[in-house]
Coordinates of C-alpha atoms in Angstrom, one line a residue:
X650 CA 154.9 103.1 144.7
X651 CA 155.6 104.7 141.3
X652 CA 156.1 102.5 138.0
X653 CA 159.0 102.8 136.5
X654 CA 158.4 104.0 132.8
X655 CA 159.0 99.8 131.5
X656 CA 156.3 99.2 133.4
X657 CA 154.3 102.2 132.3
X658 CA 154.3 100.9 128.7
X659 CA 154.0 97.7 129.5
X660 CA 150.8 98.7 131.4
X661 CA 149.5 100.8 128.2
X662 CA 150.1 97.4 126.4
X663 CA 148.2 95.6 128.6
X664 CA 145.1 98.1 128.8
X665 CA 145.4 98.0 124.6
X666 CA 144.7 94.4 124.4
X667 CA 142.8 93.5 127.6
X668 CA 139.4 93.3 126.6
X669 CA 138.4 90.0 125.4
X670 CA 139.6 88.2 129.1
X671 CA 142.5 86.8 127.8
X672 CA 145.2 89.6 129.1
X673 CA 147.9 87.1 130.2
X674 CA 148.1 85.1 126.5
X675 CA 148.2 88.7 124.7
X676 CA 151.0 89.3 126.4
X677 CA 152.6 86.7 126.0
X678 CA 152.0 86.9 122.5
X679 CA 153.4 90.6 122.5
X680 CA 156.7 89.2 124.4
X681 CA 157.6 85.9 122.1
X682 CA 156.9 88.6 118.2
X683 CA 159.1 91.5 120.0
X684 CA 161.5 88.6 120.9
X685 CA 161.7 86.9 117.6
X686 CA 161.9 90.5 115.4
X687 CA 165.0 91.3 117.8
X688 CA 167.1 88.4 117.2
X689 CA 165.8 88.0 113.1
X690 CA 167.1 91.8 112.9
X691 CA 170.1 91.5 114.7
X692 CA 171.1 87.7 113.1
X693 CA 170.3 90.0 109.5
X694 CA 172.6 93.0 110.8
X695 CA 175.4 90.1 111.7
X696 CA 175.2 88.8 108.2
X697 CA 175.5 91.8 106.6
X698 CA 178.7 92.7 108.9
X699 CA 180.4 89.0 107.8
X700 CA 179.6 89.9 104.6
X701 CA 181.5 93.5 104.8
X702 CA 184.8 91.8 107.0
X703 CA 184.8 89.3 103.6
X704 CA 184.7 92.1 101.0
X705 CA 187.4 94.4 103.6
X706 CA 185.4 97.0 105.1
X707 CA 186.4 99.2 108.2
X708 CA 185.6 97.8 111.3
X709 CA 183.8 101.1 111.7
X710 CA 181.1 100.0 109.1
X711 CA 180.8 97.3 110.8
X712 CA 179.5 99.2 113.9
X713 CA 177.3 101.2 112.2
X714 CA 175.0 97.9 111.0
X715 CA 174.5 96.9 114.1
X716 CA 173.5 100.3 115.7
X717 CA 171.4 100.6 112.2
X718 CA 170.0 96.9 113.5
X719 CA 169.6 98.8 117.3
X720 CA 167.8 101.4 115.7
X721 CA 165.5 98.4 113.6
X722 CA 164.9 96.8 117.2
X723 CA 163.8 99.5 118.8
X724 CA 161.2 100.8 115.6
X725 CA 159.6 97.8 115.5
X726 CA 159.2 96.6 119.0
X727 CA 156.9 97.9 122.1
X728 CA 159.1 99.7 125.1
X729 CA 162.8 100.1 125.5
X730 CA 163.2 96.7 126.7
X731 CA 164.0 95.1 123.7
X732 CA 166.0 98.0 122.3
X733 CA 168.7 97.7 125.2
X734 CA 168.4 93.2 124.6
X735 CA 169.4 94.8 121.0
X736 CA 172.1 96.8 121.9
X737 CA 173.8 94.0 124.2
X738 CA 173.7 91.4 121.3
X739 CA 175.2 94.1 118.9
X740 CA 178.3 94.3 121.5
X741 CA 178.7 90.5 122.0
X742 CA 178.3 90.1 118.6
X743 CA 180.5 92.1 117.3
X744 CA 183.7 90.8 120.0
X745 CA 182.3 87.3 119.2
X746 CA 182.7 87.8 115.2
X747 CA 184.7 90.4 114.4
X748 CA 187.6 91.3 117.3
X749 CA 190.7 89.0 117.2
X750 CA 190.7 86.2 118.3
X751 CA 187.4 85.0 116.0
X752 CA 184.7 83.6 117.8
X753 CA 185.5 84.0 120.8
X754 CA 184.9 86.4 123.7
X755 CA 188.3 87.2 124.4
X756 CA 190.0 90.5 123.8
X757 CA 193.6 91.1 123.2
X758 CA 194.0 94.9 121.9
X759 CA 193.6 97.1 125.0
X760 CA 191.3 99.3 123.4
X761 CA 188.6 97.0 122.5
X762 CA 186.8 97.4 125.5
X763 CA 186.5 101.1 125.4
X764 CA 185.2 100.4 121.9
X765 CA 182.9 98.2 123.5
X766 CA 181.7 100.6 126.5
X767 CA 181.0 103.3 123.5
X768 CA 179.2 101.1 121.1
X769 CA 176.9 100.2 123.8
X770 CA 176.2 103.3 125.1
X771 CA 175.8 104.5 121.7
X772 CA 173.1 101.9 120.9
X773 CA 171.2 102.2 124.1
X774 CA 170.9 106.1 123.7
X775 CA 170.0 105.4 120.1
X776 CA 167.3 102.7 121.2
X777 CA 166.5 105.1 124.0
X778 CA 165.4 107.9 121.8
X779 CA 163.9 106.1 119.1
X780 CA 161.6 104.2 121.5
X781 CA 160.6 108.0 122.9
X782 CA 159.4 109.4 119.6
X783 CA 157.7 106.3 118.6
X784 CA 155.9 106.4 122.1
X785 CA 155.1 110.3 121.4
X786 CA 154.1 110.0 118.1
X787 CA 151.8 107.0 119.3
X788 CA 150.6 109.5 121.8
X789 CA 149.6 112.2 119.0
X790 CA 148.0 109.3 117.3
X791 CA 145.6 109.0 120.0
X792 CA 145.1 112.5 121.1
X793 CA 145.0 113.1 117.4
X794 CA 141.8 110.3 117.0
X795 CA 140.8 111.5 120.3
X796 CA 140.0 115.4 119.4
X797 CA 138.6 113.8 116.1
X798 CA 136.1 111.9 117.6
X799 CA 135.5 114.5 120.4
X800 CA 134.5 117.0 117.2
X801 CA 132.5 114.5 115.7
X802 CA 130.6 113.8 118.7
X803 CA 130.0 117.7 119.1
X804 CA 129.0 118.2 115.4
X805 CA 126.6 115.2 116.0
X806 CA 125.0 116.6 119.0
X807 CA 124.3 119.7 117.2
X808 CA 122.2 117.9 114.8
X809 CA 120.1 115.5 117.2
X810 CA 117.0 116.1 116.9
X811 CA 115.4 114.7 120.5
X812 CA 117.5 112.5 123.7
X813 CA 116.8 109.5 122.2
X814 CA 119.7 110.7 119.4
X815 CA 121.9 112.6 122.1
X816 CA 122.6 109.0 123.6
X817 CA 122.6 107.1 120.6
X818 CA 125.2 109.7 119.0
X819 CA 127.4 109.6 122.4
X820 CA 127.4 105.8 123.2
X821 CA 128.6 105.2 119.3
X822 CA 131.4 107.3 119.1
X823 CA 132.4 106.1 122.9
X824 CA 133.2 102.9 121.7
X825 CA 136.0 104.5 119.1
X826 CA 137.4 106.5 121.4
X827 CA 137.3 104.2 124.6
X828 CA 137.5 100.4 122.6
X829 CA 135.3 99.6 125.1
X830 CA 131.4 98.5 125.8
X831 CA 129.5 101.9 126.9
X832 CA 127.0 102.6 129.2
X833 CA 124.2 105.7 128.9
X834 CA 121.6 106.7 131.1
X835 CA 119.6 109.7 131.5
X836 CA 116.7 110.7 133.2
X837 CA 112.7 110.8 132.3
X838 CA 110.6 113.6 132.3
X839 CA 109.9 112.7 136.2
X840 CA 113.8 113.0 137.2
X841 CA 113.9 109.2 137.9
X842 CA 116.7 107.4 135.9
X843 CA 115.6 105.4 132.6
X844 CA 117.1 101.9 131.6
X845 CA 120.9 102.6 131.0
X846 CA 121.3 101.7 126.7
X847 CA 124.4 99.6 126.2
X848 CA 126.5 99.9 123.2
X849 CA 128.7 96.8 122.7
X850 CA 132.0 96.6 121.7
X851 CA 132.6 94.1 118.7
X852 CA 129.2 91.9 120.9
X853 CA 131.9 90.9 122.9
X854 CA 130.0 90.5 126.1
X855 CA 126.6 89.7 127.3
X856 CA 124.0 92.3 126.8
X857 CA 123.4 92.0 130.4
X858 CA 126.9 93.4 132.2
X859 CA 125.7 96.5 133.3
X860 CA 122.3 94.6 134.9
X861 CA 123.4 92.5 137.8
X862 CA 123.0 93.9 141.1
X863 CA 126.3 95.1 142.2
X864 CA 126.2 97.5 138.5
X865 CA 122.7 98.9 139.3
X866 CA 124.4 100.0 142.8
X867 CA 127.0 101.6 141.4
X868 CA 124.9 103.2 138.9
X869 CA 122.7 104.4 141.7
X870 CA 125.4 105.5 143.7
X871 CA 126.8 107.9 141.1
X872 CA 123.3 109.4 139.7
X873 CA 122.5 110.3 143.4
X874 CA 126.0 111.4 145.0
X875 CA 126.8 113.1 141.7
X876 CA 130.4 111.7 142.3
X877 CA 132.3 109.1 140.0
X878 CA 131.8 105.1 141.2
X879 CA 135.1 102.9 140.2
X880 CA 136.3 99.6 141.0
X881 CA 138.1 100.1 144.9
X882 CA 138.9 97.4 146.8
X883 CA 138.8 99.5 150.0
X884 CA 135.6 99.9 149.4
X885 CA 132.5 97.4 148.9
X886 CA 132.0 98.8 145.0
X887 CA 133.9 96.3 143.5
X888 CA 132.3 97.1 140.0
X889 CA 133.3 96.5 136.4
X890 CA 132.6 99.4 135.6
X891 CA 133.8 103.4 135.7
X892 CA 130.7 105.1 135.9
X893 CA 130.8 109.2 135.6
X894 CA 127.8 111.9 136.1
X895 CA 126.1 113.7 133.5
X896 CA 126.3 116.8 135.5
X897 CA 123.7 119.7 134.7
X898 CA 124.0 123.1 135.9
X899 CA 121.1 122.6 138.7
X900 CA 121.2 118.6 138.8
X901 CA 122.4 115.3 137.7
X902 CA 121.0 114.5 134.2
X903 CA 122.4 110.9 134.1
X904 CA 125.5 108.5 134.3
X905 CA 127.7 107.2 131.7
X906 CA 129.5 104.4 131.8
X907 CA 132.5 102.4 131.1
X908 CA 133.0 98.6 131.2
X909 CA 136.4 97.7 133.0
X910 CA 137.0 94.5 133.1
X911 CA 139.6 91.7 134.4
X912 CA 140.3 95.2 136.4
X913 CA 141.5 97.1 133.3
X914 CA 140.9 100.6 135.0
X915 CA 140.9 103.8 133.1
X916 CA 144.2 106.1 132.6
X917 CA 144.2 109.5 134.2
X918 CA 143.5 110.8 131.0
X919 CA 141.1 108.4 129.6
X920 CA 139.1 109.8 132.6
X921 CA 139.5 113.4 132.0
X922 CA 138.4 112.8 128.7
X923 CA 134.8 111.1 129.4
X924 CA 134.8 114.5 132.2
X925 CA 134.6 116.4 129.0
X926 CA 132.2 114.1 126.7
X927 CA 129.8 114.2 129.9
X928 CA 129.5 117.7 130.1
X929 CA 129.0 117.5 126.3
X930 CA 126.5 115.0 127.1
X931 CA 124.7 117.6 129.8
X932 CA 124.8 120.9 127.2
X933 CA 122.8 118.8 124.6
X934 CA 120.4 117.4 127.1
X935 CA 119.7 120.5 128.7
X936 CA 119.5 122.1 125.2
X937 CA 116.7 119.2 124.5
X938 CA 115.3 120.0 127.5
X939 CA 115.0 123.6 126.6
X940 CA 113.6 123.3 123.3
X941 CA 111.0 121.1 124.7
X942 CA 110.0 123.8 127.1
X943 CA 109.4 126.2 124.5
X944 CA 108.0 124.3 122.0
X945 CA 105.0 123.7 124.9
X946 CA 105.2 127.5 125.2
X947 CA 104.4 128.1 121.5
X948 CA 101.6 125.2 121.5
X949 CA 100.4 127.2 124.6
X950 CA 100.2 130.3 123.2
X951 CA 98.6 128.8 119.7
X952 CA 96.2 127.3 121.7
X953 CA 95.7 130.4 123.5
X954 CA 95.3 132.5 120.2
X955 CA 93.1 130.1 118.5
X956 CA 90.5 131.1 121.4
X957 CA 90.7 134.5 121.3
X958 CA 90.5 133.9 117.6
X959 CA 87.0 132.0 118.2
X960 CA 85.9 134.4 120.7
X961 CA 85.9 137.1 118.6
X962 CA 84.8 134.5 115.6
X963 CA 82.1 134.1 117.7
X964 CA 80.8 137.1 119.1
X965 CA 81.5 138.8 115.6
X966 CA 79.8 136.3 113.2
X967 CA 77.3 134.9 115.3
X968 CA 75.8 137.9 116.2
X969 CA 74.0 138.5 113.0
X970 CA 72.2 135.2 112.7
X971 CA 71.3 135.8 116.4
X972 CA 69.8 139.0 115.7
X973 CA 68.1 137.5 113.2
X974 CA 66.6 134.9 115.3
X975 CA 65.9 137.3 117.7
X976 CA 63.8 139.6 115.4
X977 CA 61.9 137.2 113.7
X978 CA 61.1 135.7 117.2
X979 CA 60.1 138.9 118.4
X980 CA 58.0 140.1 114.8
X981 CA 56.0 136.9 115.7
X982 CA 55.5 137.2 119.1
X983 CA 54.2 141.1 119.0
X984 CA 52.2 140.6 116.1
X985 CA 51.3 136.7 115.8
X986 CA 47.2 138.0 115.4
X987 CA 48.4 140.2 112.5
X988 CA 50.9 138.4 110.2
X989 CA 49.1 136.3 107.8
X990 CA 50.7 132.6 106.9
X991 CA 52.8 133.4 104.4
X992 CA 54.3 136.2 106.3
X993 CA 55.1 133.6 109.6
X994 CA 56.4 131.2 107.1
X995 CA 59.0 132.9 105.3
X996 CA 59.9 134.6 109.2
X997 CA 60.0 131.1 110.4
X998 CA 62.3 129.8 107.3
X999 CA 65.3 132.8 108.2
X1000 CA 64.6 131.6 111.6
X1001 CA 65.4 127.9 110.3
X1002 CA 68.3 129.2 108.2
X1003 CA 69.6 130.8 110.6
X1004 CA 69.8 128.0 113.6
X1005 CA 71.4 126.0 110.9
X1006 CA 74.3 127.9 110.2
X1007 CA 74.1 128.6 114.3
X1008 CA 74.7 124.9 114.2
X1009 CA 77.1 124.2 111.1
X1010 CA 79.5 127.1 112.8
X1011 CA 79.4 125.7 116.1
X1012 CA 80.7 121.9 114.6
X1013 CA 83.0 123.2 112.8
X1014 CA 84.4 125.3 116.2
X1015 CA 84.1 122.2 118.0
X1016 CA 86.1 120.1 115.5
X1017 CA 89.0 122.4 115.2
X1018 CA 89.2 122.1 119.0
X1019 CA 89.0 118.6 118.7
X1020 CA 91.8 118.4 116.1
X1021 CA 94.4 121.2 118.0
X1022 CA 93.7 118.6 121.0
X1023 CA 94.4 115.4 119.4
X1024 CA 91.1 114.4 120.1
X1025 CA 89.5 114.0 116.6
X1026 CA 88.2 110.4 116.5
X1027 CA 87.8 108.5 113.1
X1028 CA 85.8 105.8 113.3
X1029 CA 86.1 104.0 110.0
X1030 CA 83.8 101.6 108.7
X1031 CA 82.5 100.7 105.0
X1032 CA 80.5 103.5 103.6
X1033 CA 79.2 104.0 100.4
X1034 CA 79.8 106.9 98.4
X1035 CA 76.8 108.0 96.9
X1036 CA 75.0 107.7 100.0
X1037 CA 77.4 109.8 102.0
X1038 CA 76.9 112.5 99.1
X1039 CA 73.0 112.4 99.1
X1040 CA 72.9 112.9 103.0
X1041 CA 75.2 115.6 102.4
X1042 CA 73.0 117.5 99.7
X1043 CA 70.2 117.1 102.0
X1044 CA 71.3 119.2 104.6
X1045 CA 72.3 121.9 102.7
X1046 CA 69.1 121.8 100.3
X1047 CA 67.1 124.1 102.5
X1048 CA 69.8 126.8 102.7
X1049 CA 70.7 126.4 99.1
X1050 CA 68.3 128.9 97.2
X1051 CA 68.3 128.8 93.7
X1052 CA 71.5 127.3 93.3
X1053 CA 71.5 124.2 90.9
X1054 CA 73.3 121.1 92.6
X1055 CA 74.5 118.1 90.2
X1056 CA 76.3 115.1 91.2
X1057 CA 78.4 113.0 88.4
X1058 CA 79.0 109.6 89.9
X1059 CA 80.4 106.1 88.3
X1060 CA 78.2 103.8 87.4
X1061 CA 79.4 101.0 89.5
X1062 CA 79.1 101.6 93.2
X1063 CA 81.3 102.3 95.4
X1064 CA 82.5 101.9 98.8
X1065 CA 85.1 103.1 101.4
X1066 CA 86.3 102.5 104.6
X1067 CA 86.2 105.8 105.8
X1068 CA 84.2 107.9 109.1
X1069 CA 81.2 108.8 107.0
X1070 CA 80.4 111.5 109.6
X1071 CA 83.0 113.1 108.7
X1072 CA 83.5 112.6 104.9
X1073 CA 80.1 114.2 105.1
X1074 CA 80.8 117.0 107.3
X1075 CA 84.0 118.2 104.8
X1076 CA 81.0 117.7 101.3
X1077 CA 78.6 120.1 103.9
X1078 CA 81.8 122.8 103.9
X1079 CA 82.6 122.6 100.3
X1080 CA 79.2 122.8 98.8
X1081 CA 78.2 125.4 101.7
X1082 CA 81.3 126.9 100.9
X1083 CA 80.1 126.8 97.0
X1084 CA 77.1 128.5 98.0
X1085 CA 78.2 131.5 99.8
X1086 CA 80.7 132.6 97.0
X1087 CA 78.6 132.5 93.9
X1088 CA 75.7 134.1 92.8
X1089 CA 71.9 133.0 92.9
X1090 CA 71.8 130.1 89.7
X1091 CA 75.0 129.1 89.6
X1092 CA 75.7 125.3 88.9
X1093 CA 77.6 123.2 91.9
X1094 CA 78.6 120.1 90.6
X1095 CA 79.8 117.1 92.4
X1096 CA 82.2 114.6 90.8
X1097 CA 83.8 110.9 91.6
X1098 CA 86.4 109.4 89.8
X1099 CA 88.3 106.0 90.6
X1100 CA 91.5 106.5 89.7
X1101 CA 94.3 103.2 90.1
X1102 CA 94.8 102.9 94.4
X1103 CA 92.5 105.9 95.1
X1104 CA 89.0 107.6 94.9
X1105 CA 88.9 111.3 92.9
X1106 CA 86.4 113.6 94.2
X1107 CA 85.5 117.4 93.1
X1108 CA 83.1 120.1 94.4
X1109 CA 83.3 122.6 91.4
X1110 CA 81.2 125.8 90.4
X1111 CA 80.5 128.4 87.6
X1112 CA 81.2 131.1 89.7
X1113 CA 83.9 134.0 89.5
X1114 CA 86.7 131.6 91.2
X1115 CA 89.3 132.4 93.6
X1116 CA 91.7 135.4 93.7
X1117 CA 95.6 133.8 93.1
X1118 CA 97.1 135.5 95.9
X1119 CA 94.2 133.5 98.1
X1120 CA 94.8 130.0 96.6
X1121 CA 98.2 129.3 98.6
X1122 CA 96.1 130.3 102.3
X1123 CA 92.8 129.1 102.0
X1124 CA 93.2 126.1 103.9
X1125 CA 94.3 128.6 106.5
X1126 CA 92.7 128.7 109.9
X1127 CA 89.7 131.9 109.8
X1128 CA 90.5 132.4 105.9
X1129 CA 87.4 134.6 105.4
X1130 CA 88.0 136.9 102.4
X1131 CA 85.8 136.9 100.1
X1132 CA 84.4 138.5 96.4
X1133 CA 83.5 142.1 96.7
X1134 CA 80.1 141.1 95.5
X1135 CA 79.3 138.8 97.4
X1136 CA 75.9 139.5 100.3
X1137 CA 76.3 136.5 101.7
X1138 CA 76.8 135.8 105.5
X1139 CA 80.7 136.2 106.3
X1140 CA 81.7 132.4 107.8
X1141 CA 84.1 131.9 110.5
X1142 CA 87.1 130.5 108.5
X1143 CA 87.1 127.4 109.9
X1144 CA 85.3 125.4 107.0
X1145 CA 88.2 124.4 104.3
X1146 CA 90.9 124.1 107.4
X1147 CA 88.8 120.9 108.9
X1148 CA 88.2 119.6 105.7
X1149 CA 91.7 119.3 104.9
X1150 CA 92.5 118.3 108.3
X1151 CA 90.0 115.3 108.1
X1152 CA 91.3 114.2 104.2
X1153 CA 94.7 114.3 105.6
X1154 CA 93.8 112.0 108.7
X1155 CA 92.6 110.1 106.2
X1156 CA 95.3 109.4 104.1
X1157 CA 94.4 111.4 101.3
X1158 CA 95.4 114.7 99.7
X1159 CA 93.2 118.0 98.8
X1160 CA 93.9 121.2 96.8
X1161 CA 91.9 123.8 95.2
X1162 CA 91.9 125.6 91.6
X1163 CA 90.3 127.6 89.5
X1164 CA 88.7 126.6 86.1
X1165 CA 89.4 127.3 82.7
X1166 CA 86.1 128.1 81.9
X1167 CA 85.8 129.9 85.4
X1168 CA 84.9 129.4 88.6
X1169 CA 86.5 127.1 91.5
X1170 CA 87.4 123.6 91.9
X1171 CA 88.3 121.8 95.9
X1172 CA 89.7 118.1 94.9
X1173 CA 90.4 115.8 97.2
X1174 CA 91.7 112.2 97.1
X1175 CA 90.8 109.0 99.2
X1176 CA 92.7 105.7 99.4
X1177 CA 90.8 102.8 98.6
X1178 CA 90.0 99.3 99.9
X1179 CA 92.7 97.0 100.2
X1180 CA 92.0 93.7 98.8
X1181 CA 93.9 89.9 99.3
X1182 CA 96.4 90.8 96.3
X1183 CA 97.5 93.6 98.8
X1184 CA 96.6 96.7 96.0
X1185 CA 94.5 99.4 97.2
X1186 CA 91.4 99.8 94.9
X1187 CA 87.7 100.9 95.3
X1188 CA 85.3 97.9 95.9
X1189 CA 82.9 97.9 93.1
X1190 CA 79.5 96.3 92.4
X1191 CA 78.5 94.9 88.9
X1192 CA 75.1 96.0 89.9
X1193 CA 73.2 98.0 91.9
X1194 CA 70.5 97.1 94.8

C-alpha cells in the first residue's frame, strides 16, 4: 500500500534523525517545536489583527495577517500538516475575534461563511505550495551536497596512490553523504575478501557492528552472489546492514556497506546513489590493480636488461683479463725450462693482477644482483675506522703501481656501527676507481672528518678530474666513460653505483666533485653512534691501544 505524501515526509523525518536509537523521542520532539511555532505564530498574527480592528483597518487586512501567519506556519514547520492546523486556526480565529457577534462562533451576515470557505481554501493552497518549494529546495540541498561529495570522492580517487587510500577516501566521504557508519571491503591479492574497515559515524556505535555472525553472512552472501543483501523479513537475512557489490568488469572486487539500524532502510535513491560510488569504487581498484601489473612489468623488464647488460659486461670486459690469464698460463707452460725467474715472476704478477680484478668485477656483479633483489644484507656491528681503511689499502696495494696512497685520519679513534664488509668493499671501488683514471704517480689521498651527528669521509686525487656533463650520471649503473688518455683496463660500471647504494642503506649521503686545484673528489657521509643523551656522535677514545 502506497504512503500518502504526510507520511512520505514524515518518513524522510524519521530516516534524518534515526540514528542514535532513539527514533520515537526525536519525533516526538519534531511534533511538540512544529506544534508550539504554529500556535506562537498564529497567537502573534491574532495580535497584530486586534491591534488593526483598534486602529480601523479593513477587515481585508485583517485576512491577509493571518494567511501571512499560514504562510509563517508552513516556512518554518516540517510537512503540510501543520500548515493546514494553521489555516483552520486562522478561520476560527478570525469568526471568534473579528465577525459580529465578538467572541463568539456565531455568524449573523450571510456572507461570512463564504468568506470563511475562501479564506481557508486560500490558506491551505498557500501552505500547500509553500510546504512544496521548501521540500524541493530541501531536495536540491541534498542532491546539491550529494553531487559535491560524489566529485570530491572522484577527484580523491584520482589522486590515491595504492587501495589502502581508495577505501580510506570512499568510506570518509560515505559518512557525509550517507550520515551513517560505513562499511568497506575489498579483496587481497589471492581474491579472498580482507577484514571489512569501518568508518564510524560521530563513534556512535561499537566498533564491532559489522562483526557478529549474522553481518559476516550477509557480507558473504553479497561478495559471492554479486547481488545486494538488505534487511527482509521474508527472508532469514535479517541484517543491520545494506550491503552493495564492488562490481568489476570480470568479478566482484568487494562489498560496501551501510549500517541500517532500528530498521532505518535506505531510500530508493540513497541506493542508486552507493550503485554509483561502487562502481567508482571498482574503476579505481581496477586502475590500482592495473598499475600494479605494470609496474611488475617494468621491474621485469629492468631486471631483464640489467642481465643482458652484465652479459655483455661480462663477455666484453672479462675477456681481456682472461686472455691474459690465458697467455701467461700458456708462455709458462710451453716454455717453463726457458724463462728465467724474473721473466715467470713478473708473468705470474699479471697473472695475479688479473684474477684480482676477475674477482673485484665479479663482487661487484654479485652485489648489484643482490641489491635489485632486495637481498643485500647489512650486518652492522662496531667497527673501527682506521682499521676498515688499512684492510682496504691492502687489497688494492698489489694492483696499485706507482700510485702514492695517503690517509689523513683524526687523532682520536673512531668507531661505527656499520657492515665493515661493505664499508670496505665501497673504499676498494673508490681508490680502485682512483687508480684507473689517473696517471702512474699521482697522489690518492684518503680523509676522515667528524663533523656534529655524522662521520666525513673523502677519496680524492691529483689527477685530470671528471668531465661536467659526467658528474650528474656517474653513479649510474655501467657508467664507464673515461679520459681519452687513459690505458687502463675499461671496468664494468658497476663500481660507484654499489657504493652509493651501500652509503645510502646506510643512512648516509655521497656525491662527487672536482678540485680546485684539480683532480676528483667521491665524499660520503656516515651517521654516528648514538649515545644515552639520544645525539648521534662518533665514539671517540682519549687514547689509543
Amino acid at each position: 500500500m502506497k504512503k500518502n505524501k504526510v507520511d512520505e515526509k514524515f518518513s524522510e523525518i524519521a530516516n534524518e534523525y534515526q540514528h542514535s536509537g532513539y527514533v520515537e523521542n526525536k519525533l516526538k520532539i519534531i511534533l511538540i517545536t512544529n506544534t508550539l511555532k504554529t500556535l506562537l505564530i498564529m497567537s502573534l498574527a491574532t495580535i497584530i489583527s486586534l491591534i488593526f480592528r483598534k486602529i480601523g483597518l479593513h477587515e481585508s487586512n485583517v485576512i491577509i495577517v493571518f494567511i501571512l501567519g499560514v504562510l509563517f506556519v508552513s516556512r518554518s514547520t516540517d510537512g503540510y500538516i501543520f500548515g493546514i492546523i494553521a489555516a483552520i486556526i486562522g478561520v476560527l480565529s478570525f469568526n471568534f475575534f473579528f465577525t459580529m457577534p465578538y467572541y463568539s462562533f456565531l455568524v449573523y451576515g450571510a456572507d461570512y461563511p463564504v468568506t470563511f470557505v475562501i479564506m481557508l481554501i486560500a490558506a491551505v493552497i498557500t501552505s500547500t505550495l509553500t510546504s512544496r518549494v521548501k521540500t524541493q529546495a530541501k531536495i536540491s540541498i541534498m542532491r546539491e551536497n550529494r553531487m559535491r561529495i560524489l566529485y570530491k570522492i572522484n577527484q580523491s580517487l584520482l589522486t590515491a596512490k595504492n587501495k589502502n587510500q581508495v577505501v580510506e577516501f570512499c568510506g570518509e566521504n560515505l559518512i557525509d553523504m550517507f550520515n551513517r557508519t560505513i562499511m568497506i571491503a575489498i579483496i587481497d591479492d589471492n581474491n579472498n575478501l580482507k577484514k571489512p574497515s569501518v568508518y564510524m559515524l560521530n563513534n556512535q556505535y561499537s566498533m564491532d557492528i559489522f562483526d557478529s555472525k549474522i553481518e559476516l553472512m550477509a557480507i558473504e552472501r553479497c561478495f559471492k552472489t554479486g547481488e545486494v543483501v538488505e534487511f527482509d523479513v521474508e527472508t532469514s537475512i535479517n541484517s543491520m546492514g545494506y550491503y552493495h557489490p564492488i562490481k568489476g568488469q570480470n568479478k566482484i572486487l568487494g562489498v560496501v556497506g551501510i549500517a541500517c539500524l532500528d530498521k532505518n532502510v535506505l531510500l530508493e535513491n540513497e541506493k542508486i546513489l552507493l550503485q554509483s560510488v561502487s562502481t567508482q569504487i571498482a574503476l579505481a581498484v581496477e586502475r590500482e590493480d592495473l598499475y600494479e601489473k605494470k609496474r611488475q612489468i617494468n621491474l621485469e623488464t629492468e631486471r631483464e636488461r640489467l642481465r643482458g647488460n652484465i652479459l655483455r659486461s661480462i663477455s666484453h670486459d672479462l675477456r681481456t683479463p682472461l686472455t691474459g690469464i690465458l697467455g701467461s698460463v700458456s708462455t709458462i707452460t710451453d716454455n717453463y725450462n726457458i724463462l728465467g725467474d724474473d721473466t715467470k715472476k713478473e708473468l705470474l704478477e699479471i697473472i695475479y693482477e688479473d684474477t684480482s680484478y676477475l674477482i673485484h668485477s665479479i663482487e661487484n656483479i654479485l652485489s648489484m644482483t643482490r641489491i635489485d633483489e632486495g637481498r643485500l644484507e647489512i650486518k652492522k656491528d662496531m667497527e673501527i675506522v682506521e682499521e676498515i681503511i688499512a684492510e682496504s689499502i691492502s687489497r688494492v696495494t698489489r694492483f696499485s703501481g706507482s700510485h702514492n696512497i695517503k690517509t689523513d685520519l683524526p687523532e682520536k679513534m673512531i668507531m661505527l656501527f656499520v657492515d665493515g664488509l661493505l664499508i670496505e668493499q665501497v673504499f676498494i671501488n673508490l681508490i680502485d676507481n682512483a687508480i684507473k683514471y689517473t696517471p702512474s704517480d699521482s697522489i690518492i689521498e684518503i680523509k676522515v672528518k667528524q663533523k656534529d651527528d655524522s662521520v666525513l669521509f673523502e677519496v680524492s686525487d691529483n689527477g685530470k678530474g671528471l668531465q661536467e656533463e659526467d658528474i650528474s650520471i656517474i653513479f649510474d649503473r655501467f657508467y664507464t666513460k673515461k679520459n681519452g688518455s687513459s690505458l687502463e683496463k675499461r671496468g664494468i660500471g658497476l663500481g660507484l653505483a654499489i657504493c652509493k647504494s651501500i652509503i645510502e642503506a646506510h643512512g648516509g649521503y655521497m656525491e662527487a666533485l672536482n678540485n680546485s686545484s684539480g683532480g676528483a673528489t667521491f665524499k660520503f657521509s656516515l651517521p654516528g653512534i648514538r649515545s644515552d643523551d639520544n645525539e648521534y656522535k662518533a665514539f671517540d677514545f682519549n687514547s689509543r691501544g
